[in-house]
Each structure stands twice: as structure tokens, then as C-alpha cells.
Steps between C-alpha positions, in 0.01 A plus 500: 500500500876551489637513852867552435749534217858388561791571266859384543821566306335656196620829351546753779322277752702319761200367691167681507175412675201708388169451684203579277186650649136497398378784280712750308873526577716767335871445436718802428871569487765681305570404141733199497421410860384154388121531516458298183682211667173436686309477171774284350496261795123454477533449124740213564233333714264515200753310291657811347833491318816543704699813407868449434732534801209540744675297771690735729869540428708252697206264566423168332127484581231766524138441590155650533227360722137597565273381780125498434203436726221345290261439787246749362553410134302183417512552121873559499552206734307277260721614212813428704374151574413440136867569429583204726616703801392401849431762765518441871227580750642853538440564124847653471674485162871577458642560152877511465721539195874454529734639234853370450784690343603173339241235419124487491262676736278307738134535602376401844135497607427443868851364540468242223683507170269608217534631145488827309181403307317451830623840620390657170156352558435598860712817532267722293201386707672647808687798355418750226777737388425812297783726397513814287568264209206272580287697256673289233254231608230701323664412168512127571300302247174395660531733802171683434310173452649342813436814703139531386435138592652554844297815556180316402601191702459267203742237627244217477428581136873535433557153646215359292652663190846359574354155554296518179805616306715226652239233423479621140878485466512150644217385270683643197823333607325166545332530160830591333675205667221265397504628142877450486452144623228447242724627222786282617269196509335589170768347278503181704122488489508532122726195486272311738198591292667384175608169652159447656317562173741275307471209742126538539445500124721192470255306717763254619392163646736212593242241391456670165874486436500125560193462279670698226793259498265204468284661231805596296630145525163371378474741206854428388432114475121482481464231223722244664345559840146459364589169332675362806216601733238347270691171481536486877129572542406220259716254688334595825142567406408314173340152485734230630722777633682497831209621707259237370755220532577598858128492579461153350807374688356628825164332432662166411634452850263272699339589834540223766317442826825556679672802345843421364730787586717479189199501266336792681815708480532418130134596441551831682813578299317426174214731599747778591678454170170520316419825685840650414452394138163675492654818655780493247245471222311802633819708522597402145156604379531837670847551353373421150206733553734782610695466178186597314453828705636841378778567747656783297747498218857393545620861448268632771613242751864563419452877551334437834782268604758761394320761718554289810867457415541876441336588832727260691809635332405871527415493870740219601214330681306177469136512394371452860741776611374728223143447614604591858686806366185612318314490832781706660481757219125526546553568870768764433286680246207494738714669765631749247150583384395550860777759522292710263243511777776611739601772258141621481467506878822702533385747238174532690699563820691782331176657381345472846808659659496775235135572576580524871787742429269720294223486762734577792672778307159651427406481869829661604461770236145577611614532863777737397270718292238519771748635756759692299323837517474486878867403539604791277283740702636384836858518375447858389364596841819374662756621246377851408589646844860381448588820309314366194188717509437485124552125469258297290536123530325198355561128462414420138396147405515364146550181304805436284384365166691195381382328180714197584345452844274204567302699754200722440365782715205716393509338157869581435816290501708648781824432683451310828741393773481368854372839624213528257421668171528865605768757440491753786693826484528780754445826315549840660498872425704707743432845357196666354480505123719192455390173344444205730762234429689214660639605838859416403479731196346801677597518867842607626701284738374685806142490377521127432644449846204676665252323273650169601484598867132590466424170328679320781282679753185396314565125521694484825193435709373205295703241691738499796749763380873422520746746645535778243840665467514822297850605398500876426162478331474878544802575279435813292215627716499838671420546868134581439445226240638246746227566757218309323744218423584476869133499598443216252787306654347548843173357367691216334662408829165462675533192717793377290860606459650758265867600510583810295849628416475874435694827473197728544403635843135534394505122447705412807268673748215265414679192625370338812862411564811676371842341456823648372786328318842626604858405424739459790872429497605212724860381513576673174202351312169658397194326643130560429270546797125566512385706798157571639422874470260646759403827661760773451727275294218467251464875480872531430482233229210679334698823517789325323259377233383859456860585410634664813796487734513634855733783404269613222323827571167346395537198728249635751228548236563157349479339840174680564373383161599144589298523822207638304519211252500248784202668663313507170570130438396409853173686456432310180527158659 
């Protein structure tokens, strides 16, 4: 709960300390007394915009500070901690916003420098401000859907929907990025594939290239080579040829009882020479035999030889390097082809995420439809007594068809976002015989204000309610019409805190506490003060609200009416 509000050097405020009590507190005062400064100060602590020239004339810095005790607010305490703010053992939280005439404002939380985004996050969990213009919230896109979900306490499904939507978006982004990468790599892969196919079809082999050179040399001089090889073979292998003569020479050397070293070495050399001569003869025979085989025409061999030369020149690599490059291309293409599998898996991920979005949206929609009638009924029970006896109200749920949407609900392509697939509108009829239409098109400003107040009352008990400040929410109401509004406010306060700024005595009497804003002149300057109003002073303030002055002839009757109103309100508690 809010323990104390402190304001310094803002507007008409020099320095003001306003204790805030449990339950319903009424704040009254003459027009222009500065009551709305209280609402403005609390708005600043929710991250609200700073009005121009708000800092008091002659001062460089103005400030607003609120002290909260969160000891009995575990949910709110958890939210504060999630925002990265540490609380002491006393569970006290102090929010402070300093405004400078020149330069940027500053946010302090528990004495430590913080930021406006943090204040914007935690301020609304502690303070809720509703002015006579707050009914504009009813026209905010998505208000009816958000309100219905809050009334039905569908936060878990809302979180699941947001997560599903986020996962789908991330999956689509990943797929798009991967497809872009694939397209960028596609041209390079085409080149790799062309080079790979060309080199593979070439069938390059370093040994073949050497063989080609030899075979071409043979074909170009085959007659002379055959004649020379045949002559050499005859000299080595025919009768009385070198091999036979070497064998006879070796046999002619005598064997002695005592081996003679020189003769043995000569015999060994002759035998080796005979062996070499026999090997040479065999090689010459094989060579002559190969000349008789069909090794391809001269043109074919020349074409094959030219292919090797072209490949070396085109790729600026040797044949062994080209063979290694072919292996590299095979590896690259294998990786590229595997990317197709990655593309498939990412497309599958998008489809899975899409299915989860559709499933979660259907769950959320079903939960809304199952509870919408009851929410509409309960809202009517609260709002009709607020001078809206003929009000008809309903939350209407529908799908928005979208032929371009990827998402399907109930067999139709519909628009979907992070809050589901449903369009929810608040439709009302304020007078008999009228058509039921969107609340912003039918209800007047005052009617929308009371409708919004009733809706606030319906959901206020769902969680730990923040302090609710109502700034002249009763504008446009008569004395009698204000009574049910006041009783609703008293119910709203319950065990929480409601601070209501009002001009109506039939509202003011229902406050558990009553405070009055007054302007005093000190040292030639006007200063706002907020005073506690009790006992006879409260009667006098109610009389003023009824429109009377002491010198008025009807003052006595108005004062008596004020006492009667207080007695009536006390009896109703």
C-alpha cells in the first residue's frame, strides 16, 4: 500500500506531505485549488509525460516521491524483483522522480539511480489513475480483448500464445535467413558443380598423361622403332648371339681344387651379364608385342593429350593439383547438398511453430467464448446501478478473415497476432429501442466513464489491487446519480486504497477519510495545502459542496442536509 506521497516545488506546491490511508479517501476543494496536482504527481510516478513549466517558478528542481509498504503484497513484490529492484527486510519501496527546469529528469528507486523505462514498468503495478478522460481507454485498439482476458484470468494462455507467436516469428526469420544464404551460395554452387562435372568426366590421371606421351612418341615413329628393337633382340637372343656367347664364355672357365679369386669373379660377372642379356631380350619382346596391340589412333591420343593441356591451362593447376581440387569440389557439393536437408528442417520448424500458434489461438479463443457471457452479465450487474438502468452490454468475439493469412481457425484463413485470433469488441445499448453498437459510437463521455469504472470494479479483485486514484470521475452526474457510484467506490476500496477527487457532496460523504485542498498565501506566494477534514469541519465542507455560504439564508438547511448525508453514509458502511 501507499504510505505517503511527497511533492516538492511543483506547480502550486512548495513542499507537501500527504499520508494515504486504507480504504476510500475523498479529496475536495474549490475549483483551481490544485487537487489535480495530486493526480498529476502520481501520474509522474507511472512514467507519465512532464507538463511544460511544471517546476515551480524560481526553482531549478521539482520532485515527487511515494513511499510504499509491500509487506503484504507478495505478487507485487515478485514483480518488483523481476524488474531488478531489491527490497530490504522492511519491504519498503521508495519511488522518486526529479524534474529539472533545464536538463533531463532523474528517476530514483530506493535511493539508487534508475531509469524511466523501469518506472514505466513498475509504476502501474502500484498506482492506477482514472480521470474523467480515462474513458478514452475504451477506444484503444485491443482494449476489449485485453480486458476480457484479465477478467477471465487467462494470463497463462496469453503467455503461451505470446511464446508460440514469438517462436513462429523466430522460425520464419531463421528460414528466411537460411534461404537468403542458400540463394547467395547458389551461384557459387553452380560453378562448383560445373567444374566438378568437367573434371570428373575428364578422368585425369598423372600416369596416363605420361603414358600418352610415350604412346604418341611410338605411333609417330613406329616403323623405325620396330626395326631397331627387332635387330637388338636378334643380337641378344638369336643363335650365337650375346646371351649364348656369354654362357659359353662362362662355361669355358675351369674349376680348380683351390678356387682362384680372379677366375671366380670373372665367372660371376659373365653369369650376371648373361642374365641381363636375357632380361633385355624379354623386354624387347614385350616392346615388340606392344607395337602389335591397338592402343588407339594417333588422332585419339592427340585429343586426349590436348585435354590434359587444356585442363592445366584453364585451372592454372598441375594434374595432381586438379585431382585434389576435384576431391575438394566433391566435398563442397556434399556440404551444399546437405544444406537442402537444413532447409527442409527449417521449413518443418516453421510448420510446427505455425501449428502451435493455431492450436494455442484455438485454446485461447475457446476459453474466451466459454466465459464471455458470464463476464458480460457480471459487468451489467455492477454498471447498471451507476445511473445506467437501461444499459445492455456484451463482449462480442469474432474472427477477422484474411485471405493472405497463413493461419486457419475453424476452417477459415484469419488474422492472428501475439494475442490470438479473436477480435473482441465491447458493444452497448444505453437506451431502449437503440441498436447495440461499439461503446465508443453509442455512449456519451459520462456514460463511458461510468462503464469504465464498473469494468475496473469487476477485475480489481483478481490480483493485489494497486492504489486507485479517481480524478473527478463523477463529472456530469447529479447528486442522486452519484450515490451508487460512491457505493461502488466504497466496495472497490475494500481492503485496498482508493483516492477520489470529487465536487459532489453525495460522493464525498462516503469516504472513510476526507481531505480538502486549499490555497494559502505565504510571503506573497500561493501555496497548495491538503488538510484533513473531520467532525464539524467536514460538515462545513459538505455544505460548501452543496453550494452554500454562511451568510446564505439557506445555510442552516444545507448544513442539516450535510449532516443527514453523513449519517446516511455511516449507516451504509
